[in-house]
PDB file of C-alpha atoms in Angstrom:
ATOM      1  CA  ALA S   1       3.473  76.270  47.427  1.00 72.00           C
ATOM      2  CA  ALA S   2       1.731  77.134  50.674  1.00 75.00           C
ATOM      3  CA  LEU S   3      -1.606  77.543  48.927  1.00 74.00           C
ATOM      4  CA  MET S   4      -1.190  74.242  47.101  1.00 80.00           C
ATOM      5  CA  HIS S   5      -0.537  72.583  50.444  1.00 77.00           C
ATOM      6  CA  ARG S   6      -3.367  74.423  52.189  1.00 76.00           C
ATOM      7  CA  TYR S   7      -5.978  73.502  49.588  1.00 78.00           C
ATOM      8  CA  ARG S   8      -4.632  69.983  49.067  1.00 81.00           C
ATOM      9  CA  VAL S   9      -3.984  70.371  45.379  1.00 84.00           C
ATOM     10  CA  VAL S  10      -3.134  67.002  43.811  1.00 88.00           C
ATOM     11  CA  TYR S  11       0.399  66.566  42.519  1.00 89.00           C
ATOM     12  CA  GLU S  12      -0.490  66.516  38.826  1.00 87.00           C
ATOM     13  CA  VAL S  13      -2.331  69.845  39.084  1.00 86.00           C
ATOM     14  CA  ALA S  14       0.482  71.385  41.147  1.00 86.00           C
ATOM     15  CA  GLU S  15       3.059  70.246  38.623  1.00 85.00           C
ATOM     16  CA  ALA S  16       1.081  71.750  35.760  1.00 84.00           C
ATOM     17  CA  GLY S  17       0.394  74.869  37.792  1.00 80.00           C
ATOM     18  CA  GLY S  18       3.935  76.071  38.231  1.00 82.00           C
ATOM     19  CA  LEU S  19       5.582  73.802  40.767  1.00 84.00           C
ATOM     20  CA  LYS S  20       8.679  73.668  38.584  1.00 85.00           C
ATOM     21  CA  ILE S  21       8.857  77.459  38.478  1.00 87.00           C
ATOM     22  CA  ALA S  22       8.443  77.712  42.243  1.00 86.00           C
ATOM     23  CA  LEU S  23      11.165  75.097  42.733  1.00 87.00           C
ATOM     24  CA  ALA S  24      13.521  77.110  40.520  1.00 87.00           C
ATOM     25  CA  GLU S  25      12.753  80.418  42.263  1.00 90.00           C
ATOM     26  CA  ASP S  26      12.737  79.387  45.939  1.00 89.00           C
ATOM     27  CA  PRO S  27      13.492  75.696  46.442  1.00 89.00           C
ATOM     28  CA  ALA S  28      13.440  75.857  50.249  1.00 88.00           C
ATOM     29  CA  ALA S  29       9.815  77.027  50.211  1.00 89.00           C
ATOM     30  CA  VAL S  30       8.681  74.108  48.054  1.00 91.00           C
ATOM     31  CA  LEU S  31      10.418  71.314  50.007  1.00 92.00           C
ATOM     32  CA  PRO S  32       7.582  70.840  52.550  1.00 92.00           C
ATOM     33  CA  LEU S  33       5.030  70.539  49.769  1.00 92.00           C
ATOM     34  CA  LEU S  34       7.151  67.992  47.910  1.00 93.00           C
ATOM     35  CA  HIS S  35       7.542  66.075  51.171  1.00 94.00           C
ATOM     36  CA  VAL S  36       3.754  65.811  51.486  1.00 93.00           C
ATOM     37  CA  TYR S  37       3.405  64.567  47.910  1.00 94.00           C
ATOM     38  CA  ALA S  38       6.235  62.044  48.293  1.00 96.00           C
ATOM     39  CA  THR S  39       4.785  60.743  51.558  1.00 96.00           C
ATOM     40  CA  ASN S  40       1.409  60.287  49.904  1.00 95.00           C
ATOM     41  CA  PHE S  41       3.022  58.313  47.074  1.00 96.00           C
ATOM     42  CA  VAL S  42       4.835  56.074  49.572  1.00 97.00           C
ATOM     43  CA  LYS S  43       1.541  55.398  51.368  1.00 97.00           C
ATOM     44  CA  GLU S  44       0.082  53.969  48.150  1.00 96.00           C
ATOM     45  CA  ARG S  45       2.534  51.045  48.506  1.00 95.00           C
ATOM     46  CA  ASN S  46       3.142  49.995  44.939  1.00 96.00           C
ATOM     47  CA  ARG S  47       6.232  50.113  42.751  1.00 96.00           C
ATOM     48  CA  GLN S  48       4.917  52.805  40.420  1.00 97.00           C
ATOM     49  CA  SER S  49       4.136  55.113  43.352  1.00 97.00           C
ATOM     50  CA  TYR S  50       7.570  54.448  44.845  1.00 97.00           C
ATOM     51  CA  ARG S  51       9.131  55.551  41.563  1.00 97.00           C
ATOM     52  CA  ARG S  52       7.080  58.728  41.644  1.00 96.00           C
ATOM     53  CA  ALA S  53       8.142  59.348  45.252  1.00 97.00           C
ATOM     54  CA  VAL S  54      11.806  58.859  44.341  1.00 97.00           C
ATOM     55  CA  ASN S  55      11.369  61.289  41.452  1.00 96.00           C
ATOM     56  CA  LEU S  56      10.094  63.840  43.965  1.00 96.00           C
ATOM     57  CA  PHE S  57      12.978  63.025  46.293  1.00 96.00           C
ATOM     58  CA  ARG S  58      15.347  63.812  43.405  1.00 96.00           C
ATOM     59  CA  LYS S  59      13.661  67.189  42.941  1.00 94.00           C
ATOM     60  CA  MET S  60      13.959  67.788  46.673  1.00 94.00           C
ATOM     61  CA  LYS S  61      17.637  66.822  46.531  1.00 95.00           C
ATOM     62  CA  ALA S  62      18.248  69.331  43.748  1.00 93.00           C
ATOM     63  CA  GLY S  63      16.359  72.019  45.664  1.00 92.00           C
ATOM     64  CA  SER S  64      18.317  71.297  48.834  1.00 93.00           C
ATOM     65  CA  LYS S  65      21.577  71.454  46.930  1.00 93.00           C
ATOM     66  CA  LYS S  66      20.598  74.733  45.294  1.00 92.00           C
ATOM     67  CA  SER S  67      19.629  76.299  48.628  1.00 91.00           C
ATOM     68  CA  GLY S  68      22.744  74.985  50.391  1.00 92.00           C
ATOM     69  CA  LYS S  69      20.976  72.625  52.775  1.00 91.00           C
ATOM     70  CA  HIS S  70      23.261  69.618  52.359  1.00 91.00           C
ATOM     71  CA  GLU S  71      23.160  68.466  55.986  1.00 93.00           C
ATOM     72  CA  PHE S  72      19.391  68.867  56.151  1.00 93.00           C
ATOM     73  CA  TRP S  73      18.956  66.757  53.033  1.00 94.00           C
ATOM     74  CA  ASN S  74      21.165  63.897  54.218  1.00 94.00           C
ATOM     75  CA  ARG S  75      19.380  63.796  57.601  1.00 96.00           C
ATOM     76  CA  TYR S  76      16.002  63.916  55.863  1.00 96.00           C
ATOM     77  CA  ILE S  77      16.734  61.059  53.480  1.00 96.00           C
ATOM     78  CA  ASP S  78      18.197  58.974  56.333  1.00 96.00           C
ATOM     79  CA  THR S  79      14.982  59.528  58.292  1.00 97.00           C
ATOM     80  CA  VAL S  80      12.868  58.477  55.317  1.00 97.00           C
ATOM     81  CA  ARG S  81      14.964  55.331  54.885  1.00 96.00           C
ATOM     82  CA  GLU S  82      14.730  54.461  58.577  1.00 97.00           C
ATOM     83  CA  LYS S  83      10.991  55.047  58.724  1.00 97.00           C
ATOM     84  CA  ASN S  84      10.312  52.874  55.658  1.00 96.00           C
ATOM     85  CA  ARG S  85      13.097  50.308  55.961  1.00 95.00           C
ATOM     86  CA  ARG S  86      10.647  47.388  55.735  1.00 96.00           C
ATOM     87  CA  LEU S  87       9.396  48.473  52.306  1.00 96.00           C
ATOM     88  CA  ARG S  88      11.866  46.544  50.180  1.00 96.00           C
ATOM     89  CA  ALA S  89      10.629  47.867  46.832  1.00 96.00           C
ATOM     90  CA  LEU S  90      10.912  51.459  48.046  1.00 96.00           C
ATOM     91  CA  MET S  91      14.442  50.835  49.289  1.00 96.00           C
ATOM     92  CA  GLU S  92      15.369  49.394  45.889  1.00 95.00           C
ATOM     93  CA  GLU S  93      13.973  52.422  44.083  1.00 95.00           C
ATOM     94  CA  MET S  94      15.752  54.781  46.474  1.00 95.00           C
ATOM     95  CA  GLU S  95      19.055  52.993  45.817  1.00 94.00           C
ATOM     96  CA  LYS S  96      18.547  53.407  42.082  1.00 94.00           C
ATOM     97  CA  GLY S  97      17.731  57.090  42.613  1.00 93.00           C
ATOM     98  CA  ASN S  98      21.161  57.992  44.075  1.00 91.00           C
ATOM     99  CA  LEU S  99      19.623  60.297  46.661  1.00 92.00           C
ATOM    100  CA  TYR S 100      22.617  61.304  48.779  1.00 80.00           C
ATOM    101  CA  LEU S 101      24.451  64.581  48.230  1.00 68.00           C
TER     102      LEU S 101
END
């Protein structure tokens, strides 16, 4: 995960290159990388990218739950909501995604 972040590997390549395996083995180590990918999708500012970001948020939620970081996850998702509260389409997609633990 650190190497993927360091060398700015695009999400599709990271996903094909074992991101799922890394998420299953050590979810806490992959959360920062998923955060970077989700943030990049949000910056694209279109509905399809918001859906992709929410999909990553779901993976992050599962990883946080698996590693026992419930409080961290709820604070994180609240921060994301607050930071992007003016992006109505993103807020709609996040509501559909059921992102709270």
